[in-house]
mmCIF file of C-alpha atoms and ligand atoms in Angstrom:
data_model
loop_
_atom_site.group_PDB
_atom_site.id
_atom_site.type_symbol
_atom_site.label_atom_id
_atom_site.label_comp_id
_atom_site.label_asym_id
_atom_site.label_seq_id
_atom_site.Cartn_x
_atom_site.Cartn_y
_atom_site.Cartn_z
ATOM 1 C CA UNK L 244 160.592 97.496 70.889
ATOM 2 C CA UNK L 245 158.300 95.033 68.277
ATOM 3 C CA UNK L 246 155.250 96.565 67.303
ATOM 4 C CA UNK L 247 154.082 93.008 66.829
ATOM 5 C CA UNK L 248 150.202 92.146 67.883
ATOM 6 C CA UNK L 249 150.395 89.899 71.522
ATOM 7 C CA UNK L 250 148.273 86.891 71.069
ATOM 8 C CA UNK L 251 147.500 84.798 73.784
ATOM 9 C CA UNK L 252 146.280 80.697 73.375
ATOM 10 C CA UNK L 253 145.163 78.884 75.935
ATOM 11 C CA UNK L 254 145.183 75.105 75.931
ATOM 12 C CA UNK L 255 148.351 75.096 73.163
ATOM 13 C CA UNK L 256 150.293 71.791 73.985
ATOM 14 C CA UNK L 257 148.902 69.671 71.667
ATOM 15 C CA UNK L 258 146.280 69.939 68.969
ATOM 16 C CA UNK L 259 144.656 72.744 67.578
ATOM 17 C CA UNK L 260 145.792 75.359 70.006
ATOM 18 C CA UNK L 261 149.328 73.856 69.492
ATOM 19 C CA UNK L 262 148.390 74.627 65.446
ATOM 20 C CA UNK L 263 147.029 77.618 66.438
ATOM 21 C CA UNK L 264 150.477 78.683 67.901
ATOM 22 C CA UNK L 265 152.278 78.114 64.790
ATOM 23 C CA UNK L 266 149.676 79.937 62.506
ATOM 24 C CA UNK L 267 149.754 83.034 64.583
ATOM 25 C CA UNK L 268 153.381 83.267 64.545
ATOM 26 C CA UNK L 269 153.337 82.862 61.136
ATOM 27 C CA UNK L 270 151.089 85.478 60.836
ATOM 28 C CA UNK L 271 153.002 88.125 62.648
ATOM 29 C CA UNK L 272 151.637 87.594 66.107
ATOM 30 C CA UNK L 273 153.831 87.743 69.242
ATOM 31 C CA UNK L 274 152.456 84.215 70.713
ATOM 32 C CA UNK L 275 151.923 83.808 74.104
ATOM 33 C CA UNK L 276 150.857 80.025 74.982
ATOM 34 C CA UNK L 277 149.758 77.745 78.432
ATOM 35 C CA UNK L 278 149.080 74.456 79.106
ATOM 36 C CA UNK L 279 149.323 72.198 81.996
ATOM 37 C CA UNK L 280 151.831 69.680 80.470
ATOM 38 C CA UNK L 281 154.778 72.447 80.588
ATOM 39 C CA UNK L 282 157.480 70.438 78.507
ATOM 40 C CA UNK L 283 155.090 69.804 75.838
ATOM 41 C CA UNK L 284 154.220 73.038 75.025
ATOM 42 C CA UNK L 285 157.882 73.770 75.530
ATOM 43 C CA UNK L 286 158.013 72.208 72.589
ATOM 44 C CA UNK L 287 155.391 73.463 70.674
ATOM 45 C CA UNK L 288 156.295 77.444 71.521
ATOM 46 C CA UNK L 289 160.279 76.655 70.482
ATOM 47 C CA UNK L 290 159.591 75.426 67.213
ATOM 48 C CA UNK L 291 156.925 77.975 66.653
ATOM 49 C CA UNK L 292 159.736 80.875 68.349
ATOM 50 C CA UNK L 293 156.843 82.051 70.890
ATOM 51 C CA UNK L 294 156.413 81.825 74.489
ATOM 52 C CA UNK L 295 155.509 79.728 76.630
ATOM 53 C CA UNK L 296 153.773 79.720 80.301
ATOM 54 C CA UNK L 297 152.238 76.956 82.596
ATOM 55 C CA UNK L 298 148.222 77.227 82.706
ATOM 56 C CA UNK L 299 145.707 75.677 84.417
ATOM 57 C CA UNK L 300 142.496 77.315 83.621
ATOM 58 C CA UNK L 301 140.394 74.982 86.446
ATOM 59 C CA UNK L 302 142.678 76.987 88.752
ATOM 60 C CA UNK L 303 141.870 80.755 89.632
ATOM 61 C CA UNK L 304 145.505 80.987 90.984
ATOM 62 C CA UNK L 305 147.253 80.317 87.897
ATOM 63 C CA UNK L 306 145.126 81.936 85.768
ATOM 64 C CA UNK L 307 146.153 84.927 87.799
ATOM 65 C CA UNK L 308 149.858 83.804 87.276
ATOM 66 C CA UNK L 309 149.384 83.444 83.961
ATOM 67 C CA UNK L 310 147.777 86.917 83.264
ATOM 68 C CA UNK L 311 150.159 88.437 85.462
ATOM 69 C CA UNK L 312 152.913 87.608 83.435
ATOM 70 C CA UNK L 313 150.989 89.126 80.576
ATOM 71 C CA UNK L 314 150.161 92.486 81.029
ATOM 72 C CA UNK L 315 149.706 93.750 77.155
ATOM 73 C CA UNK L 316 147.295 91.455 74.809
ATOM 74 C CA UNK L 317 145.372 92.204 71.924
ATOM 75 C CA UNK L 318 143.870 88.642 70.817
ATOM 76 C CA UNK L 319 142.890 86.350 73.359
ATOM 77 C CA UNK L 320 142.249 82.552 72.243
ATOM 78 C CA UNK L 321 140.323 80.439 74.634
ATOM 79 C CA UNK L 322 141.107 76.998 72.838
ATOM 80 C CA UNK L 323 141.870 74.583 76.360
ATOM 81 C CA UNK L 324 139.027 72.443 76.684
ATOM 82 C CA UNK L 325 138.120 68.459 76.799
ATOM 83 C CA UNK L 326 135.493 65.682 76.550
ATOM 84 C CA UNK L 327 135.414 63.074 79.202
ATOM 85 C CA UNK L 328 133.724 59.533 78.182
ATOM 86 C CA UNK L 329 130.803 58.360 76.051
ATOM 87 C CA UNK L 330 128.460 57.834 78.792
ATOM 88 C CA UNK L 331 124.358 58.014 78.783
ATOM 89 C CA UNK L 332 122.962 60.705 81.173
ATOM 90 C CA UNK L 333 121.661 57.035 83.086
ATOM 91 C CA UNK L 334 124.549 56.196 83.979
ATOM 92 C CA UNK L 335 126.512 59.927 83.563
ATOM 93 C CA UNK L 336 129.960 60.137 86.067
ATOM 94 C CA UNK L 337 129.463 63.270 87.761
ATOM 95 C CA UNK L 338 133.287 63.867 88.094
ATOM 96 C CA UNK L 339 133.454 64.244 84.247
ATOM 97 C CA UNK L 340 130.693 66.367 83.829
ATOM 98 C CA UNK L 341 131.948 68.951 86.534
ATOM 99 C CA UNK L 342 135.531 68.787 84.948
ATOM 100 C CA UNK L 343 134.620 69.362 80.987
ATOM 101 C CA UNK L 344 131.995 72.288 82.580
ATOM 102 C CA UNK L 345 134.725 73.871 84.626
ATOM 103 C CA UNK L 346 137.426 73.288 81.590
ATOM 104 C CA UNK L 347 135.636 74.343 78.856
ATOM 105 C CA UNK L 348 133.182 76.602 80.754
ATOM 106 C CA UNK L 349 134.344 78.066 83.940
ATOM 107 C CA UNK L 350 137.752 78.073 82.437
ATOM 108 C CA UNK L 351 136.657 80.365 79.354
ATOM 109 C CA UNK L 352 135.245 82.453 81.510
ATOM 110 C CA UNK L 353 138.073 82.958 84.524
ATOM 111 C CA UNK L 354 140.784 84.017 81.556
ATOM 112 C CA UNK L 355 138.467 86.511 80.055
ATOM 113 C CA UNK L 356 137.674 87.913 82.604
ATOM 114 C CA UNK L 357 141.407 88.234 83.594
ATOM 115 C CA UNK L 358 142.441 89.505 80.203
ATOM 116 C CA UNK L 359 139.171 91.813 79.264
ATOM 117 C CA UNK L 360 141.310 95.130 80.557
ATOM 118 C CA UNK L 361 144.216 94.361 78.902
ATOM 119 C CA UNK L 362 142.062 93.664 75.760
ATOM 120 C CA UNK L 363 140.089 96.806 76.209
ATOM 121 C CA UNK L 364 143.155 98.833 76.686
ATOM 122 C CA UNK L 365 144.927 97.314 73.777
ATOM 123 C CA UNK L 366 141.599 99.579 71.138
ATOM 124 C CA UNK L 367 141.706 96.731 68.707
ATOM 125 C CA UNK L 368 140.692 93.646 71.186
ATOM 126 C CA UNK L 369 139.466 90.231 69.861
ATOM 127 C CA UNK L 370 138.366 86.757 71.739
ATOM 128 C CA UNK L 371 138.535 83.908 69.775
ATOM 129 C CA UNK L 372 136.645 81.272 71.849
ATOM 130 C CA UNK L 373 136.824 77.301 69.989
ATOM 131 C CA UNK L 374 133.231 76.266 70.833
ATOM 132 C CA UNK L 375 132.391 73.282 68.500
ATOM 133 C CA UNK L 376 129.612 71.472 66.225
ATOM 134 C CA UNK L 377 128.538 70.542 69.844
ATOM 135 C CA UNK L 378 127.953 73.858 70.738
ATOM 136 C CA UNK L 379 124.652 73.805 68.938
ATOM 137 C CA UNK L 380 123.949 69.797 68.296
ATOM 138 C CA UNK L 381 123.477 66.874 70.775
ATOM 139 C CA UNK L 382 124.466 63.566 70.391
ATOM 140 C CA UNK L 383 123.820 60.601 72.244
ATOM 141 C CA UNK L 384 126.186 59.781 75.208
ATOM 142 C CA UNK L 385 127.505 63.169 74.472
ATOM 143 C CA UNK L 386 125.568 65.199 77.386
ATOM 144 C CA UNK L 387 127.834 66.534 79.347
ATOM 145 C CA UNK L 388 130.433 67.811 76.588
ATOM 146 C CA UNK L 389 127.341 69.043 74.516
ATOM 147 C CA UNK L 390 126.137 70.602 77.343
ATOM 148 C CA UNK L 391 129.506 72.736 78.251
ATOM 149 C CA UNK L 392 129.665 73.277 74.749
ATOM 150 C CA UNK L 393 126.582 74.784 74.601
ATOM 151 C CA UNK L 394 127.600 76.819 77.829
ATOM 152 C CA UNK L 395 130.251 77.956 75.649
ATOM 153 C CA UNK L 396 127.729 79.440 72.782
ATOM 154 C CA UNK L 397 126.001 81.640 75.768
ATOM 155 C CA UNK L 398 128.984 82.930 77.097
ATOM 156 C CA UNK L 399 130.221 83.632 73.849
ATOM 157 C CA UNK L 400 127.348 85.399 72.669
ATOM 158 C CA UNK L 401 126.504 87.115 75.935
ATOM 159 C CA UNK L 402 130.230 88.356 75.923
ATOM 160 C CA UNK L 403 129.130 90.095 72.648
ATOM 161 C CA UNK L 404 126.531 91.626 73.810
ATOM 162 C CA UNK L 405 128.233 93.153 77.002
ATOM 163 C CA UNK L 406 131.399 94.289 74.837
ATOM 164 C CA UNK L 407 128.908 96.528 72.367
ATOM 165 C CA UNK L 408 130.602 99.441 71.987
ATOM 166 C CA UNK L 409 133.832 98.455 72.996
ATOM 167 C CA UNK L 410 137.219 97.696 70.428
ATOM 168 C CA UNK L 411 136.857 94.108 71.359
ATOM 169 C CA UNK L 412 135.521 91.677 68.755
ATOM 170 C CA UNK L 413 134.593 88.462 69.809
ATOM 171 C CA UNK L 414 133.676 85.215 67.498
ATOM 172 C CA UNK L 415 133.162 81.491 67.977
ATOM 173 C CA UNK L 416 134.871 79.051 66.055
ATOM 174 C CA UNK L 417 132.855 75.651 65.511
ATOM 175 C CA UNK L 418 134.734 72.504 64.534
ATOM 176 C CA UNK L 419 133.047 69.161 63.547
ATOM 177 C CA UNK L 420 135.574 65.983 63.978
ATOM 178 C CA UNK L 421 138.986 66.948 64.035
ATOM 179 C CA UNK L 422 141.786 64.766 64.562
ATOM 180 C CA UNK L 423 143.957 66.007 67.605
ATOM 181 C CA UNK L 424 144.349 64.167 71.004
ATOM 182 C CA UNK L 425 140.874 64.880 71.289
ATOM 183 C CA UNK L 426 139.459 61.141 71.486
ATOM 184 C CA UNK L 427 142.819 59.977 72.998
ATOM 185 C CA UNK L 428 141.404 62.036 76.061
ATOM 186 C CA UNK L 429 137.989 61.447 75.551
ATOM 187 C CA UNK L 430 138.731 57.704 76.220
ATOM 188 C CA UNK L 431 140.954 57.963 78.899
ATOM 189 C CA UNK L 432 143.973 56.802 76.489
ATOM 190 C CA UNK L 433 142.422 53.920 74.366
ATOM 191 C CA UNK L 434 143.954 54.450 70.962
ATOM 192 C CA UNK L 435 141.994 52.042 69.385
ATOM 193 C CA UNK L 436 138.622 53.676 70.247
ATOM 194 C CA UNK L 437 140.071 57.421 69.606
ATOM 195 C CA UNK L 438 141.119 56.531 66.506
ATOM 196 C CA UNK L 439 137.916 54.208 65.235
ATOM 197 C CA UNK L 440 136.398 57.917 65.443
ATOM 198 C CA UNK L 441 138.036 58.486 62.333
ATOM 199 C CA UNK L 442 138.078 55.896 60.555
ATOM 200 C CA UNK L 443 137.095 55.753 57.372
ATOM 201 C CA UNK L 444 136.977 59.288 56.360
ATOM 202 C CA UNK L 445 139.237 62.005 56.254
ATOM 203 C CA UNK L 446 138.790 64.439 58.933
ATOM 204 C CA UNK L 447 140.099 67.845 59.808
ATOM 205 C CA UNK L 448 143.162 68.187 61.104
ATOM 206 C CA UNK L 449 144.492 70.901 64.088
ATOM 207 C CA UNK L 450 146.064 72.828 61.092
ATOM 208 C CA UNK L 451 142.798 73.350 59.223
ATOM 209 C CA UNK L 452 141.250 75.089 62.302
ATOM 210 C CA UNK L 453 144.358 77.401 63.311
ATOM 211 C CA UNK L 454 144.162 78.718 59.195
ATOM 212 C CA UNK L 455 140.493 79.528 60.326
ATOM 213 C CA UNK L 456 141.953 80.851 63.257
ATOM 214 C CA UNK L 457 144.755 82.743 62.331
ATOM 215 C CA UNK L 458 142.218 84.571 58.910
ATOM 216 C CA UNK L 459 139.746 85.153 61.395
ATOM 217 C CA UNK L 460 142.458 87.212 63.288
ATOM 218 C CA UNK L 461 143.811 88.677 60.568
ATOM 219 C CA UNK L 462 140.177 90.270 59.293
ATOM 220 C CA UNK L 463 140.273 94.427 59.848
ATOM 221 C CA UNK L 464 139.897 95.684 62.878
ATOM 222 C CA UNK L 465 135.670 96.349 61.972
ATOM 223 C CA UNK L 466 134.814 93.409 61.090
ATOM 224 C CA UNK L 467 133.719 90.617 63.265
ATOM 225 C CA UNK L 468 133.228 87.032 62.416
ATOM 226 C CA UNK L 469 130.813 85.887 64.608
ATOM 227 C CA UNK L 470 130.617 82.254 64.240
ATOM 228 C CA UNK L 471 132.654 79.442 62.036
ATOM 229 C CA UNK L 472 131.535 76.420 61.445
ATOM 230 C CA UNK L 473 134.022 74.057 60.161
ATOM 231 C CA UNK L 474 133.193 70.262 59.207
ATOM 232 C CA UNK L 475 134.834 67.046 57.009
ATOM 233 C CA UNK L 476 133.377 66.735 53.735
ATOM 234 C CA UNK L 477 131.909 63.144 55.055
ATOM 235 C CA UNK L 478 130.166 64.926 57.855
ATOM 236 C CA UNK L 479 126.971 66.297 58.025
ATOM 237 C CA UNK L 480 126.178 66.090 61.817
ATOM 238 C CA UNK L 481 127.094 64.807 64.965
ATOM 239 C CA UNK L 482 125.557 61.778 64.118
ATOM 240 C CA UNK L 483 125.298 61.792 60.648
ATOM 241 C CA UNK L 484 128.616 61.164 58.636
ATOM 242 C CA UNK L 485 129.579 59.072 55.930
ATOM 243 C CA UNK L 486 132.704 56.375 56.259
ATOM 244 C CA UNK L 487 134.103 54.704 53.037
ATOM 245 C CA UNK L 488 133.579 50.329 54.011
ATOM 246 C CA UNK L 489 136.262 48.748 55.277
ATOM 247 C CA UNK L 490 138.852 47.135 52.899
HETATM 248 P P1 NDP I 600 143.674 68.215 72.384
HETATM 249 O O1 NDP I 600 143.369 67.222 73.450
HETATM 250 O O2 NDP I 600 144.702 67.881 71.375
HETATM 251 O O3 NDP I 600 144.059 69.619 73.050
HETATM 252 C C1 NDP I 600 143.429 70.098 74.202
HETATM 253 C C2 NDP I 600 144.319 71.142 74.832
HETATM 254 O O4 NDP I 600 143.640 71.679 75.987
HETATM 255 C C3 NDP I 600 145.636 70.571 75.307
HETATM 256 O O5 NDP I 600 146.665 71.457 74.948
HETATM 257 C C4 NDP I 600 145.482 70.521 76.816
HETATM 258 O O6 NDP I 600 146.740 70.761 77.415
HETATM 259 C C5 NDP I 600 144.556 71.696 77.059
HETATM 260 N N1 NDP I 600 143.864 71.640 78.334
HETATM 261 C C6 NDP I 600 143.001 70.704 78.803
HETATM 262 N N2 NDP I 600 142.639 70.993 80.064
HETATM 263 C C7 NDP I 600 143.281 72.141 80.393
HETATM 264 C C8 NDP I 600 143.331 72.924 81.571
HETATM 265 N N3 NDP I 600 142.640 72.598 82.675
HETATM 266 N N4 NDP I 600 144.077 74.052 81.564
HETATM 267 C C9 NDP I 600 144.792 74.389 80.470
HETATM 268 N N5 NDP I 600 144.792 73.689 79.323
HETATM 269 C C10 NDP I 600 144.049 72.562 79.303
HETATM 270 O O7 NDP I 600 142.275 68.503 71.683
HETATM 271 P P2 NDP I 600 141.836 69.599 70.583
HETATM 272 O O8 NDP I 600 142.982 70.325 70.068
HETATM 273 O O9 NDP I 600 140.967 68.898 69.640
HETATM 274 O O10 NDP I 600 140.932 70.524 71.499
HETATM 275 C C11 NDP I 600 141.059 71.932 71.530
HETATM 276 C C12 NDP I 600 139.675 72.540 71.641
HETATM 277 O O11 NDP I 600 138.931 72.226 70.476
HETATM 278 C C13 NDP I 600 138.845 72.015 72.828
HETATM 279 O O12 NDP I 600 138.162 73.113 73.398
HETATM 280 C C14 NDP I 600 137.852 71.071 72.152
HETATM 281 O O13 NDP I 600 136.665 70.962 72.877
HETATM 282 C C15 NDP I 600 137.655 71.781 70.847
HETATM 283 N N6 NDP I 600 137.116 70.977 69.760
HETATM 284 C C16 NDP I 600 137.752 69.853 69.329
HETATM 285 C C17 NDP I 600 137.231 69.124 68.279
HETATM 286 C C18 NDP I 600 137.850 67.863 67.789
HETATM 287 O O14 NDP I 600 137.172 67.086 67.085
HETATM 288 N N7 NDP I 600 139.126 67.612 68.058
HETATM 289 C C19 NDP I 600 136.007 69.558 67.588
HETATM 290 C C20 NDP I 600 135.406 70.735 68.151
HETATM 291 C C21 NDP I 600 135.960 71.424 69.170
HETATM 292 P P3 NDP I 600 147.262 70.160 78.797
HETATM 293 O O15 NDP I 600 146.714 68.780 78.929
HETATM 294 O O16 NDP I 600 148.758 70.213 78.635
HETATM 295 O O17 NDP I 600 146.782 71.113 79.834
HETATM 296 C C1 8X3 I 601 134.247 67.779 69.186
HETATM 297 C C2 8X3 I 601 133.313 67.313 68.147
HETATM 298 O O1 8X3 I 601 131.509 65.637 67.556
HETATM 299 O O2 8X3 I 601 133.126 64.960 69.247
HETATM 300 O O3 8X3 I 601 133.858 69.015 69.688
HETATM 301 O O4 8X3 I 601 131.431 66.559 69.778
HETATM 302 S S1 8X3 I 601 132.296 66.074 68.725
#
């Protein structure tokens, strides 16, 4: 039988959890990935030579699938989340805001809660949850992702306060802008908006977060990273970044 670490990653079909597949494996890590879009992360957990099983973490039932089919894990990344839209709290769509707070929030929570035994009973436990930049800024039209964001931050650090005591370490990882499908979502598909995010300057790519990821992981087993920050060089804040003029 491997003696290999189990990781698990949540929201791994594209992106940085799809990275983070590939840096874990890489690292020595049994991977262990879900996703909604099944034959994309097919294709993600082949080339990476991990596993891979259909997630929905909106839905309590196959979260329970999902951990069911997982009995033993010892890191646990909650990476699946979203932003919906651009819009002003005026004129906020209350359908968005209840999906990114049930993705990235309620969704968090449901698969730690179903994996905190297995994580406990693994004596070297660890929650990597991908909070972000908005976690702990706001930015106009940005309200209801901030928000969730934010939501994320509490659980996170409420999560460390409950575990005291217990082998399970448990750290946020902040990204600024990172290029991913991020935006394509965000904008319901409009590739020319997603990618006028970026334009002129360079910014992180899915890869640069999983390295975070995967060291982060890889620290000894009494050490906990609480919080990462990660941001482009042209990027200050939320709303403050610097873009080279247009040719
Ligand atoms: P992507 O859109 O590339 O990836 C998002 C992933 O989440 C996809 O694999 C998607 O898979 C999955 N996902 C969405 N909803 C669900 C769901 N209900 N159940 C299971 N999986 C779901 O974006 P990123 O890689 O950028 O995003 C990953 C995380 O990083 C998110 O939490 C995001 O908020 C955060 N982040 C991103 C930043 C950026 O600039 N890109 C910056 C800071 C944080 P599928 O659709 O197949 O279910
Ligand atoms: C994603 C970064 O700036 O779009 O979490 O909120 S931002």
């Amino acid at each position: 039988m491997s003696s290999a670490k189990i990781a698990v990653v949540t929201g791994a079909s594209s992106g940085i959890g799809a990275a983070t597949v590939h840096a874990l494996s890489k690292a020595g890590f049994r991977v262990i990935a879900g996703a909604r879009r099944l034959e994309t992360l097919e294709e993600v957990t082949r080339a990476a030579g991990a596993s891979a099983i259909p997630l929905d973490v909106r839905d309590q039932e196959s979260v329970d699938n999902f951990a069911a089919a997982t009995p033993e894990v010892h890191l646990l990344v909650n990476n699946a989340g979203l932003a919906l839209g651009l819009d002003p709290i005026g004129t906020a769509k209350e359908q968005d805001w209840l999906t990114m707070y049930e993705t990235n929030v309620l969704g968090a929570m449901r698969v730690t809660r179903a994996f905190l035994p297995a994580l406990e009973a693994s004596g070297d436990g660890q929650i990597i949850n991908v909070g972000s930049t908005a976690g702990f800024e706001v930015y106009p039209g940005g309200g209801g992702y901030t928000a969730s964001k934010h939501g994320m931050k509490a659980l996170t650090r409420t999560l460390r306060l409950e575990l005291l005591g217990k082998p399970i370490r448990v750290t946020e990882i902040a990204p600024g802008m990172a290029e991913t499908e991020f935006s394509l979502v965000r904008f319901g598909g409009d590739s020319h908006r997603a990618a006028s995010v970026y334009q002129g300057l360079k910014p992180l790519t899915a890869e640069d977060i999983a390295e975070c990821i995967a060291w982060t992981a890889n620290r000894p087993a009494h050490v906990n990273i609480d919080e990462m920050v990660i941001r482009p060089l042209f990027q200050a804040t939320s709303t403050q970044v610097h873009r080279a003029e247009k040719d």
